[in-house]
Amino acid sequence: MDINEKIVQAKQRLMFRGRGDSAREVDVDYDDPRVPPGQHLVNNWPVLDLGIKPEVDLQDWRLDIDGQIEHPLSWNWKDYQSQSLSHFSTDFHCVTSWSRLDNEWEGMSFKHVLEIVRPLSTAKFVLFESYDEYTTNLPLSVCDDDDVFLAHQWNHQPLSRDHGGPVRMIVPKLYAWKGAKWIKRITFSEHDAKGFWEVRGYSNTALPWSNDRYG
Ligand SMILES: Nc1nc2c(c(=O)[nH]1)N[C@H]1C(S)=C(S)[C@@H](COP(=O)(O)O)O[C@H]1N2
Ligand SMILES: [Mo]
């Protein structure tokens, strides 16, 4: 599996293009209080990845959760499905400037994950790893929120491979790169470790409402 460096560089250019540049104001929808600064609405759902869309059969799919927790685990598809699953309706903000409102999801609340694995008091950060070798990182305090979840259905259909199926993370309050598609492993840690885009100049905090795009 090779990450497509051209795609990586093109995405970096897109992200940095807007830095301090008033020309981007044309994209701002001032009338919609749900659209963060510098974002515009789309009706479609663009696909963003590193040039790899891993194909993970349900019978091979595993989600490992490990690190500073009382109960490390490895869920297969049946284990995942037997957990308590919920519905979510959330907005989606990509740092390349598009936003998509009112997505309907089914998935597993991250609070439920935390109840099962029980982080130790030393756990302060969470690292997410994907089947395409993508990574992204978050403070545990940010993941421990009612609207953070693992998603396996979007608008009442199984989450497509393009969008990160079988299962991806969704963190609605942050730019979408913080939501790992094709999720494979979640590791709780004492220390922060930057993920794929965070080491390439994206913000470590990724707050759309603060226009917080670069690190
Ligand atoms: N595994 C993985 N997750 C990923 C990415 C990726 O390249 N690989 N790209 C991120 C970025 S930059 C964005 S904007 C969203 C895009 O999700 P979408 O393709 O479903 O719109 O996924 C995020 N999660
Ligand atoms: Mo993105």
Short mmCIF file of C-alpha atoms and ligand atoms in Angstrom, two decimals:
data_model
loop_
_atom_site.label_atom_id
_atom_site.label_comp_id
_atom_site.label_asym_id
_atom_site.label_seq_id
_atom_site.Cartn_x
_atom_site.Cartn_y
_atom_site.Cartn_z
CA MET A 1 0.00 0.00 0.00
CA ASP A 2 1.51 3.29 -1.07
CA ILE A 3 0.20 6.64 -0.04
CA ASN A 4 -0.20 8.81 -3.11
CA GLU A 5 2.22 11.71 -2.49
CA LYS A 6 0.66 13.82 -5.26
CA ILE A 7 -2.70 13.71 -3.52
CA VAL A 8 -1.04 14.56 -0.21
CA GLN A 9 0.71 17.60 -1.72
CA ALA A 10 -2.41 18.79 -3.55
CA LYS A 11 -4.39 18.58 -0.33
CA GLN A 12 -1.71 20.52 1.55
CA ARG A 13 -1.86 23.27 -1.07
CA LEU A 14 -5.66 23.42 -0.78
CA MET A 15 -5.45 23.72 2.98
CA PHE A 16 -2.82 26.46 3.00
CA ARG A 17 -4.41 28.43 0.13
CA GLY A 18 -6.87 30.17 2.43
CA ARG A 19 -4.31 31.41 4.95
CA GLY A 20 -5.13 35.05 5.72
CA ASP A 21 -6.70 35.46 2.31
CA SER A 22 -9.83 37.60 2.10
CA ALA A 23 -10.63 36.20 -1.38
CA ARG A 24 -12.02 33.16 0.37
CA GLU A 25 -14.81 35.21 1.90
CA VAL A 26 -16.78 34.56 -1.26
CA ASP A 27 -17.33 31.06 0.13
CA VAL A 28 -18.74 32.19 3.46
CA ASP A 29 -22.48 31.76 3.86
CA TYR A 30 -23.11 34.58 6.32
CA ASP A 31 -26.83 33.77 6.49
CA ASP A 32 -26.45 30.28 7.84
CA PRO A 33 -25.48 30.19 11.50
CA ARG A 34 -24.55 26.53 11.06
CA VAL A 35 -21.78 27.18 8.52
CA PRO A 36 -18.39 27.96 10.14
CA PRO A 37 -16.16 30.78 8.82
CA GLY A 38 -14.49 30.08 5.46
CA GLN A 39 -16.79 27.12 4.74
CA HIS A 40 -19.44 26.69 2.01
CA LEU A 41 -22.27 24.16 1.83
CA VAL A 42 -22.36 21.19 -0.51
CA ASN A 43 -25.25 18.84 -1.26
CA ASN A 44 -23.10 15.97 -2.47
CA TRP A 45 -20.58 14.23 -0.24
CA PRO A 46 -17.02 14.56 -1.57
CA VAL A 47 -14.58 11.69 -1.00
CA LEU A 48 -11.16 12.53 0.49
CA ASP A 49 -8.43 10.02 1.11
CA LEU A 50 -4.74 9.35 0.43
CA GLY A 51 -5.30 7.51 -2.83
CA ILE A 52 -6.02 4.21 -1.09
CA LYS A 53 -9.49 2.88 -0.36
CA PRO A 54 -8.87 -0.29 1.62
CA GLU A 55 -11.35 -3.08 1.05
CA VAL A 56 -12.13 -4.67 4.39
CA ASP A 57 -14.56 -7.62 4.25
CA LEU A 58 -16.90 -7.84 7.20
CA GLN A 59 -15.56 -11.31 8.07
CA ASP A 60 -11.99 -9.94 8.25
CA TRP A 61 -12.86 -6.66 9.97
CA ARG A 62 -11.44 -6.14 13.47
CA LEU A 63 -11.37 -3.13 15.73
CA ASP A 64 -8.63 -3.32 18.36
CA ILE A 65 -8.76 -1.04 21.38
CA ASP A 66 -5.66 -0.98 23.57
CA GLY A 67 -3.21 1.10 25.60
CA GLN A 68 -3.96 2.69 28.97
CA ILE A 69 -7.33 0.98 29.60
CA GLU A 70 -8.65 -1.65 32.01
CA HIS A 71 -10.22 -3.82 29.30
CA PRO A 72 -8.32 -4.03 26.01
CA LEU A 73 -10.42 -5.71 23.32
CA SER A 74 -10.59 -6.82 19.73
CA TRP A 75 -14.08 -6.66 18.27
CA ASN A 76 -15.12 -8.57 15.17
CA TRP A 77 -18.20 -7.50 13.21
CA LYS A 78 -20.57 -9.64 15.32
CA ASP A 79 -19.13 -8.26 18.58
CA TYR A 80 -19.52 -4.71 17.30
CA GLN A 81 -23.12 -5.31 16.19
CA SER A 82 -24.03 -6.82 19.57
CA GLN A 83 -23.11 -3.57 21.35
CA SER A 84 -25.57 -0.78 22.05
CA LEU A 85 -25.91 1.22 18.81
CA SER A 86 -27.57 4.63 18.39
CA HIS A 87 -28.68 7.19 15.83
CA PHE A 88 -26.95 10.51 15.31
CA SER A 89 -27.62 13.56 13.16
CA THR A 90 -24.54 15.71 12.66
CA ASP A 91 -22.83 18.29 10.45
CA PHE A 92 -19.57 17.59 8.63
CA HIS A 93 -16.88 20.24 8.02
CA CYS A 94 -13.89 19.48 5.78
CA VAL A 95 -10.85 21.75 6.06
CA THR A 96 -10.74 22.03 2.25
CA SER A 97 -13.77 24.36 2.83
CA TRP A 98 -16.92 22.31 2.27
CA SER A 99 -19.56 21.52 4.86
CA ARG A 100 -22.47 19.08 4.72
CA LEU A 101 -25.29 19.50 7.22
CA ASP A 102 -27.76 17.02 8.74
CA ASN A 103 -26.09 13.70 8.04
CA GLU A 104 -28.02 10.79 9.53
CA TRP A 105 -25.90 8.06 11.03
CA GLU A 106 -26.11 4.86 12.96
CA GLY A 107 -23.14 3.95 15.10
CA MET A 108 -21.64 3.40 18.52
CA SER A 109 -21.35 6.30 20.90
CA PHE A 110 -17.76 6.89 22.01
CA LYS A 111 -19.11 7.19 25.56
CA HIS A 112 -20.22 3.57 25.20
CA VAL A 113 -16.70 2.58 24.09
CA LEU A 114 -15.30 4.35 27.16
CA GLU A 115 -17.71 2.51 29.49
CA ILE A 116 -16.55 -0.83 28.10
CA VAL A 117 -12.78 -0.28 27.95
CA ARG A 118 -12.50 1.97 31.06
CA PRO A 119 -9.49 4.27 30.48
CA LEU A 120 -6.97 4.40 33.34
CA SER A 121 -6.46 7.75 35.07
CA THR A 122 -3.13 8.04 33.19
CA ALA A 123 -4.88 8.01 29.77
CA LYS A 124 -5.06 11.54 28.39
CA PHE A 125 -4.86 11.10 24.60
CA VAL A 126 -6.32 8.82 21.95
CA LEU A 127 -4.69 7.75 18.68
CA PHE A 128 -6.83 6.40 15.83
CA GLU A 129 -5.29 4.14 13.18
CA SER A 130 -6.88 3.05 9.92
CA TYR A 131 -6.58 0.25 7.37
CA ASP A 132 -4.95 2.71 4.91
CA GLU A 133 -2.30 3.54 7.58
CA TYR A 134 -3.86 6.96 8.19
CA THR A 135 -3.68 8.17 11.78
CA THR A 136 -5.20 11.05 13.73
CA ASN A 137 -5.03 12.05 17.39
CA LEU A 138 -7.32 13.66 19.97
CA PRO A 139 -7.32 14.46 23.67
CA LEU A 140 -9.47 11.98 25.58
CA SER A 141 -11.47 14.92 26.98
CA VAL A 142 -12.54 15.83 23.42
CA CYS A 143 -13.57 12.24 22.54
CA ASP A 144 -15.58 11.94 25.75
CA ASP A 145 -18.55 13.83 24.30
CA ASP A 146 -22.15 12.87 23.45
CA ASP A 147 -21.79 13.60 19.73
CA VAL A 148 -18.59 11.57 19.11
CA PHE A 149 -19.15 8.10 17.66
CA LEU A 150 -18.10 5.21 15.44
CA ALA A 151 -20.32 5.13 12.33
CA HIS A 152 -21.30 2.10 10.24
CA GLN A 153 -24.42 3.52 8.54
CA TRP A 154 -24.98 6.81 6.73
CA ASN A 155 -28.45 7.96 5.67
CA HIS A 156 -29.83 4.47 6.46
CA GLN A 157 -27.36 2.59 4.24
CA PRO A 158 -24.21 0.71 5.20
CA LEU A 159 -21.33 3.18 5.17
CA SER A 160 -19.72 2.84 1.74
CA ARG A 161 -16.11 1.85 1.25
CA ASP A 162 -15.44 5.32 -0.26
CA HIS A 163 -16.53 7.00 2.95
CA GLY A 164 -14.66 4.68 5.29
CA GLY A 165 -16.86 1.60 5.69
CA PRO A 166 -17.21 -0.77 7.42
CA VAL A 167 -16.65 1.68 10.31
CA ARG A 168 -15.23 5.18 10.72
CA MET A 169 -15.05 7.82 13.44
CA ILE A 170 -17.13 10.99 13.43
CA VAL A 171 -16.20 14.01 15.57
CA PRO A 172 -18.71 16.66 14.45
CA LYS A 173 -17.32 19.63 16.41
CA LEU A 174 -13.92 19.30 14.66
CA TYR A 175 -12.73 19.38 11.05
CA ALA A 176 -13.38 16.03 9.43
CA TRP A 177 -9.74 14.91 9.20
CA LYS A 178 -10.09 14.11 12.94
CA GLY A 179 -12.54 11.33 11.98
CA ALA A 180 -10.59 8.26 10.84
CA LYS A 181 -12.16 6.30 7.98
CA TRP A 182 -11.65 2.47 7.80
CA ILE A 183 -10.82 2.44 11.50
CA LYS A 184 -8.64 -0.42 12.70
CA ARG A 185 -7.22 0.51 16.09
CA ILE A 186 -7.81 2.94 18.94
CA THR A 187 -4.97 3.42 21.44
CA PHE A 188 -5.21 5.30 24.73
CA SER A 189 -2.03 6.94 25.91
CA GLU A 190 -0.46 9.24 28.47
CA HIS A 191 1.18 11.26 25.70
CA ASP A 192 -0.07 12.99 22.58
CA ALA A 193 1.29 11.72 19.25
CA LYS A 194 0.43 13.69 16.12
CA GLY A 195 -1.36 11.94 13.28
CA PHE A 196 -0.91 11.97 9.50
CA TRP A 197 -2.15 15.51 8.78
CA GLU A 198 -1.14 16.95 12.14
CA VAL A 199 2.56 16.27 11.37
CA ARG A 200 2.03 17.86 7.94
CA GLY A 201 0.92 21.24 9.22
CA TYR A 202 -2.74 20.82 10.05
CA SER A 203 -3.85 22.16 13.40
CA ASN A 204 -3.72 19.79 16.36
CA THR A 205 -7.02 21.18 17.69
CA ALA A 206 -9.00 21.54 14.41
CA LEU A 207 -11.85 23.80 15.55
CA PRO A 208 -14.04 24.90 12.61
CA TRP A 209 -15.73 27.72 14.53
CA SER A 210 -12.32 29.26 15.29
CA ASN A 211 -11.09 28.84 11.69
CA ASP A 212 -8.36 26.74 13.31
CA ARG A 213 -6.88 25.01 10.24
CA TYR A 214 -3.08 25.06 10.53
CA GLY A 215 -0.76 24.09 13.34
N1 LIG B 1 -8.37 6.50 7.02
C1 LIG B 1 -8.52 7.75 6.58
N2 LIG B 1 -9.39 8.55 7.24
C2 LIG B 1 -9.58 9.81 6.82
C3 LIG B 1 -8.87 10.35 5.72
C4 LIG B 1 -7.97 9.49 5.05
O1 LIG B 1 -7.29 9.86 4.06
N3 LIG B 1 -7.82 8.19 5.51
N4 LIG B 1 -9.07 11.65 5.32
C5 LIG B 1 -9.66 12.56 6.33
C6 LIG B 1 -10.11 13.80 5.73
S1 LIG B 1 -8.91 14.93 5.38
C7 LIG B 1 -11.44 14.09 5.57
S2 LIG B 1 -11.97 15.61 5.07
C8 LIG B 1 -12.47 13.06 5.80
C9 LIG B 1 -13.22 12.86 4.50
O2 LIG B 1 -14.25 11.94 4.65
P1 LIG B 1 -15.12 11.60 3.37
O3 LIG B 1 -14.21 11.07 2.30
O4 LIG B 1 -16.11 10.59 3.84
O5 LIG B 1 -15.78 12.88 2.94
O6 LIG B 1 -11.93 11.82 6.21
C10 LIG B 1 -10.81 11.91 7.08
N5 LIG B 1 -10.46 10.58 7.51
MO MO B 2 -10.10 16.91 4.88
#
